[in-house]
Short mmCIF file of C-alpha atoms in Angstrom, two decimals:
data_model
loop_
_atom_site.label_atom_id
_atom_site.label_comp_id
_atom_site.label_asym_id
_atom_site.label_seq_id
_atom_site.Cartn_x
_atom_site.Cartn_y
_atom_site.Cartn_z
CA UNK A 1 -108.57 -252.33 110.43
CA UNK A 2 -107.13 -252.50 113.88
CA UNK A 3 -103.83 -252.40 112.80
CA UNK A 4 -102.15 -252.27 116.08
CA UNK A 5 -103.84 -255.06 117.50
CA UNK A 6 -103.39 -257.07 114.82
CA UNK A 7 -99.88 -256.48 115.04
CA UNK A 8 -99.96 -257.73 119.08
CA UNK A 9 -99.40 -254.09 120.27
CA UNK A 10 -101.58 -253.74 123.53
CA UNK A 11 -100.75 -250.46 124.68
CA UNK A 12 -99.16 -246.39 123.41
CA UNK A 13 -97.20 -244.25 125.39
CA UNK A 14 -97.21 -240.45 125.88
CA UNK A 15 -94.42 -239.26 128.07
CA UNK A 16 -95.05 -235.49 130.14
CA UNK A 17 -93.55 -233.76 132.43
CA UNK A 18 -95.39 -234.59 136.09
CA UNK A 19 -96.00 -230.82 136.47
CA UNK A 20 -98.94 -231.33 132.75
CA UNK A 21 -100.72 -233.59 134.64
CA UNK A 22 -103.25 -230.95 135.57
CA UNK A 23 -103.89 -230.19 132.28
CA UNK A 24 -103.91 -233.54 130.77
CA UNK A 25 -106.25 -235.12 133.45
CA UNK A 26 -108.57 -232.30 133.13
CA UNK A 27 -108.78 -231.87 129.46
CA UNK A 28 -109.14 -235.84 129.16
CA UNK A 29 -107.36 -235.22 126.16
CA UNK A 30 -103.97 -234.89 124.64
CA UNK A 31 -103.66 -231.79 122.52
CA UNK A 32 -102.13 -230.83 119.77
CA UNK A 33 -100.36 -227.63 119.17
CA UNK A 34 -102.67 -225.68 117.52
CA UNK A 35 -105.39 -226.99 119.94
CA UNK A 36 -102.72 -225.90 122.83
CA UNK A 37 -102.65 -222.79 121.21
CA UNK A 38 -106.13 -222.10 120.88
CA UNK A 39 -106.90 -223.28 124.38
CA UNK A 40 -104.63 -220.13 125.69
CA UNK A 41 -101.24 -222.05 126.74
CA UNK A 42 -98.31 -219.23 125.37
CA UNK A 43 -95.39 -220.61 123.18
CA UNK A 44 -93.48 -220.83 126.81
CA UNK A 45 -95.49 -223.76 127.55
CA UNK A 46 -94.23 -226.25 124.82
CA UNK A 47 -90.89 -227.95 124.69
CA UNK A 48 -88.55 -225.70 123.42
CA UNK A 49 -86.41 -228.67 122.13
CA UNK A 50 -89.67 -230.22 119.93
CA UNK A 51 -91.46 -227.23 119.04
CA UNK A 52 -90.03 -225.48 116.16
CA UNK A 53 -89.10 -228.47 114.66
CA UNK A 54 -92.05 -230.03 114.78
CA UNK A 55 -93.66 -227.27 113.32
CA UNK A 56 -91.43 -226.81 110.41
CA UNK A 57 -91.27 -230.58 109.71
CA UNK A 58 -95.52 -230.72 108.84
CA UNK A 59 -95.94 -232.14 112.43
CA UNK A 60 -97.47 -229.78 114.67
CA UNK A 61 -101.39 -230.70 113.81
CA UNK A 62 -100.80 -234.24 115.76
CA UNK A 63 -101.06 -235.47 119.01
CA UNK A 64 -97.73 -237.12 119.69
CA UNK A 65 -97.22 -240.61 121.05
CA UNK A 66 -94.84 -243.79 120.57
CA UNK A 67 -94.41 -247.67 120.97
CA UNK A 68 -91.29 -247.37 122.84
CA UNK A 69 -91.31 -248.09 126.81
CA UNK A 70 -87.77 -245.82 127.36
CA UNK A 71 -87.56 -243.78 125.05
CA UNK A 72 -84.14 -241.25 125.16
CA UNK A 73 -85.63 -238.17 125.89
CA UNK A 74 -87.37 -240.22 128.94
CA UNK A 75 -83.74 -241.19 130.53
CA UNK A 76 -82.24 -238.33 129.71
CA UNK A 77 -85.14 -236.11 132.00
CA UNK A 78 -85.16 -238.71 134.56
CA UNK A 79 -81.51 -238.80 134.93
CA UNK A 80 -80.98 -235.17 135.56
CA UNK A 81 -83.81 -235.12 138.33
CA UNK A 82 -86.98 -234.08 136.43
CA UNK A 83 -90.19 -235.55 137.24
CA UNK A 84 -91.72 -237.13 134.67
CA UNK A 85 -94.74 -239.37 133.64
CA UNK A 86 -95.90 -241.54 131.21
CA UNK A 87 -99.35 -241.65 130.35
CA UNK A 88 -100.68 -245.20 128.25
CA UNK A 89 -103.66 -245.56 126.46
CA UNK A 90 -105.01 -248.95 124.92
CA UNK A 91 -103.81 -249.64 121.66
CA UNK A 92 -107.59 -250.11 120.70
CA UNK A 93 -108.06 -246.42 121.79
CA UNK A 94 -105.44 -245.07 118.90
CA UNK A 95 -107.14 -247.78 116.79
CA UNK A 96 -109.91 -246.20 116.73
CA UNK A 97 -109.27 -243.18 115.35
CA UNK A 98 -107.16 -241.52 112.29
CA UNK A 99 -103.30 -241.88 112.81
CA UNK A 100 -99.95 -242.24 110.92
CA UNK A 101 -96.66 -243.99 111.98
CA UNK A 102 -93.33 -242.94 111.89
CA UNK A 103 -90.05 -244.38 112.25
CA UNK A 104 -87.91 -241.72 112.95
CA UNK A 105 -87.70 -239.05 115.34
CA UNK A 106 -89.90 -236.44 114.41
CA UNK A 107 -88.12 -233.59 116.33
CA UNK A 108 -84.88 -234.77 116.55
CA UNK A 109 -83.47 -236.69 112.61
CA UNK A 110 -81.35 -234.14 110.96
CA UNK A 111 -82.52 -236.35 107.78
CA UNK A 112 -84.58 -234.28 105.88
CA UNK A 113 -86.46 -233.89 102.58
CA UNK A 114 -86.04 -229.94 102.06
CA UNK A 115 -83.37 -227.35 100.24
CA UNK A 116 -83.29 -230.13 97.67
CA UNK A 117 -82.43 -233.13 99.91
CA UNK A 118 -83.97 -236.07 99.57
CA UNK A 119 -84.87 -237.38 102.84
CA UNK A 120 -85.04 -240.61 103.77
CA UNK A 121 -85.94 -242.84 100.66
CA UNK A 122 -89.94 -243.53 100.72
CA UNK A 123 -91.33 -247.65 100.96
CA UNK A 124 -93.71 -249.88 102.69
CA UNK A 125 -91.68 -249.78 105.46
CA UNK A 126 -90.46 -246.41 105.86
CA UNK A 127 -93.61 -244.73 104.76
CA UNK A 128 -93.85 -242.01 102.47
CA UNK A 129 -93.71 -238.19 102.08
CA UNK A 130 -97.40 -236.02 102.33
CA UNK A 131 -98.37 -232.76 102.28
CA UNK A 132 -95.27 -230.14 103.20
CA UNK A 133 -93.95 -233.21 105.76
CA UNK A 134 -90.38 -233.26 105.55
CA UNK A 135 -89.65 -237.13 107.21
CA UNK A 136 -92.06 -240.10 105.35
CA UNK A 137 -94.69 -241.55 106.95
CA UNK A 138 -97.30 -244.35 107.10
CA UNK A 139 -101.13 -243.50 106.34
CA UNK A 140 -102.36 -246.59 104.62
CA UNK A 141 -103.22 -249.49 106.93
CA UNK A 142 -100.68 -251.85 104.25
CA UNK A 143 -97.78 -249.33 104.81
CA UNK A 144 -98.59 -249.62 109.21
CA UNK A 145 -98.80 -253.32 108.79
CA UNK A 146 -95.33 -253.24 107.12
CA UNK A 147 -93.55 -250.82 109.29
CA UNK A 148 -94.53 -252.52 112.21
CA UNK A 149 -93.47 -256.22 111.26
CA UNK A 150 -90.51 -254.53 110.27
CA UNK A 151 -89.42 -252.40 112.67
CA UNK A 152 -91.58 -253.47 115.71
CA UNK A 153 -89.26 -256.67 116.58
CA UNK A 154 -86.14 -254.89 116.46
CA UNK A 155 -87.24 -252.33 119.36
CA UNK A 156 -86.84 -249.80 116.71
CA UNK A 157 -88.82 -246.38 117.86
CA UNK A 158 -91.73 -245.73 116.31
CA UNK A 159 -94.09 -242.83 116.67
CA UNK A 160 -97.48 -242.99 116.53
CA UNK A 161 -99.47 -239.48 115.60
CA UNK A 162 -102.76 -239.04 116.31
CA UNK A 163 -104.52 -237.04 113.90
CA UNK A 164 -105.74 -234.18 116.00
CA UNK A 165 -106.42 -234.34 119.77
CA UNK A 166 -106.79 -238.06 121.72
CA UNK A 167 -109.68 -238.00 123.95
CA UNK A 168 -108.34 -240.43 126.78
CA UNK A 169 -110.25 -243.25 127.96
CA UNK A 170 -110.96 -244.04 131.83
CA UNK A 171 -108.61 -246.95 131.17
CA UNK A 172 -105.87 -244.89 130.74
CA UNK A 173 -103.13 -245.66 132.80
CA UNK A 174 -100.55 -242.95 134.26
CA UNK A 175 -97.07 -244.58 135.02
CA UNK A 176 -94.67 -242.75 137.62
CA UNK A 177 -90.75 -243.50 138.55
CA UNK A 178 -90.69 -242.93 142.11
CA UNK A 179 -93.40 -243.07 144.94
CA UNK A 180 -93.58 -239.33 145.73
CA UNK A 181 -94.52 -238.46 141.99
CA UNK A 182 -96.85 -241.64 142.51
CA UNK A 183 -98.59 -239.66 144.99
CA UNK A 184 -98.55 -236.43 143.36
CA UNK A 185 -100.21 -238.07 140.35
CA UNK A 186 -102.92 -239.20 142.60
CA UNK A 187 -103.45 -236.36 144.35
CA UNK A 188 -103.88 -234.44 140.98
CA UNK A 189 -106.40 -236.91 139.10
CA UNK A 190 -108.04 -236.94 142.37
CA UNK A 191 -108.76 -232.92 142.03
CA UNK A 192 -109.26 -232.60 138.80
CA UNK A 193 -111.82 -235.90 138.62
CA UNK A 194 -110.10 -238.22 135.97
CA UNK A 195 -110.71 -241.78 136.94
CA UNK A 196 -107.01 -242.89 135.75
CA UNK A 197 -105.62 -245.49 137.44
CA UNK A 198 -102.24 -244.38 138.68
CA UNK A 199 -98.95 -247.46 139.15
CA UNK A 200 -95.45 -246.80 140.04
CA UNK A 201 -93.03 -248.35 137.67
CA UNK A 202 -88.80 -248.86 138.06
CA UNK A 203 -87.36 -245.77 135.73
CA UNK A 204 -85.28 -246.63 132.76
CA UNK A 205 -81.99 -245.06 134.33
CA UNK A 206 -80.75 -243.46 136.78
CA UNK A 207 -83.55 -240.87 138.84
CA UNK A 208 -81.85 -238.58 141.25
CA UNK A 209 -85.39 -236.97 142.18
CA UNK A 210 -84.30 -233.82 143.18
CA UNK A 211 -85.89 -231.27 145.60
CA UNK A 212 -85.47 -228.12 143.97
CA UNK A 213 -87.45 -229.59 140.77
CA UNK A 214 -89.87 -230.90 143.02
CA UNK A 215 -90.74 -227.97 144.88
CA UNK A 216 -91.27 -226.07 141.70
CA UNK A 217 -93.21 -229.27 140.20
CA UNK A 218 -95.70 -229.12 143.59
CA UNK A 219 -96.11 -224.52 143.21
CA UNK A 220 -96.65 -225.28 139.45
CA UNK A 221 -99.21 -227.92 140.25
CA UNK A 222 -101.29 -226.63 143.25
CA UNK A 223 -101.55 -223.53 141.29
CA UNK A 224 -102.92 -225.42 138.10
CA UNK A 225 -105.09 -227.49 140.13
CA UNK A 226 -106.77 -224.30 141.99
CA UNK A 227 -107.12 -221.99 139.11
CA UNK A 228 -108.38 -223.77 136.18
CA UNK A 229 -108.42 -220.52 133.60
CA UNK A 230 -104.44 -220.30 134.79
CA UNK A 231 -102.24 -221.69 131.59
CA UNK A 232 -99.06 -222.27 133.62
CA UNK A 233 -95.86 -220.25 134.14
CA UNK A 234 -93.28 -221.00 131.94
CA UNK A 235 -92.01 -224.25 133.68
CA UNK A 236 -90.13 -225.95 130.96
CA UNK A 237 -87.44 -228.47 131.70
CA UNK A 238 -85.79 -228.54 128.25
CA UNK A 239 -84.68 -224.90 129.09
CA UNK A 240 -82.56 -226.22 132.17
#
């Protein structure tokens, strides 16, 4: 059932740092960790704020995406200076293959089932608990139907998780906040041949671009583009 659709969703956001692109555009593919891992990028390259706790929820073996357009973590990079992009994919894409919802943050809800706690109470709408996962989620095309008519109107944030890796489409769509990363982006599918379609788009919040962040965005990325067996260098803007 194409859940999504059904549901009038058209489109899924990932959001990246503008400095992944690289990677992203010439995987085709968003990975998840263990992929990451197996594909050679060290523990340095992940977001040290989502990492560990994704792992030690159950939610490392996804690919990581959501319904909302600004989500906090977005405003919160943008707004101290660090390029950032979102990357959307068809709603027919995620359709298409196996993925869960969940209406909580994954890396971030102190809400837990674990040492005895409860968690969040399981239902239709809130999902429910599988496997060693330590938030509830929803597997069962009835339980993503309810979840979204209830939560979807109220702008509350939902994530979707791939099962896996997403294989991008060509019609996915790379959003930027300010016409330099615009042109960065384009430069960057450009070299490493993904037939994205690049648009700029007014950030959330405040976006004081600033150089030094930049400059180390551009070495990071002229490097990645050049050297595709090179796995990056620790650029991480989370340890800022």
């Amino acid at each position: 059932m194409a859940v999504l659709q059904d549901q009038k969703v058209e489109r899924v956001l990932h959001y990246a740092p503008l400095h992944y692109l690289p990677f992203v555009g010439r995987s085709r593919s968003l990975m998840c960790k263990p992929s990451l891992k197996a594909a050679g990028f060290p523990q340095g390259h992940l977001r040290s704020m989502s990492n560990a706790q994704d792992v030690e929820r159950g939610f490392a073996a996804y690919a990581h995406l959501t319904l909302e357009p600004s989500p906090r973590i977005l405003k919160a990079k943008l707004a101290a200076g660090f390029p950032h992009v979102g990357i959307v994919v068809p709603a027919s894409t995620i359709d298409a293959v196996p993925y869960s919802l969940c209406r909580f943050n994954v890396a971030m809800t102190r809400f837990l089932r674990r040492d005895g706690k409860p968690g969040f109470p399981e239902s239709a709408t809130n999902g429910r608990y599988y496997d060693k996962h330590q938030i509830p989620i929803a597997c069962t095309d009835a339980d993503k139907k309810a979840m979204l008519k209830s939560h979807l109107p109220a702008n509350t944030m939902i994530e979707v998780l791939v099962h896996g890796d997403l294989k991008l489409p060509n019609q996915t769509e790379v959003i930027c906040f300010s016409e330099g990363d615009q042109a960065i982006a384009k430069d960057v599918l450009a070299k490493v041949g993904a037939p994205w379609k690049v648009t700029q788009a007014i950030p959330p919040g405040p976006y004081p671009r600033k150089k030094e962040h930049v400059a180390a965005v551009t070495e990071f990325i002229d490097h990645a583009t050049t050297d595709p067996a090179w796995r990056g260098n620790g650029l991480e803007f989370d340890r800022f």
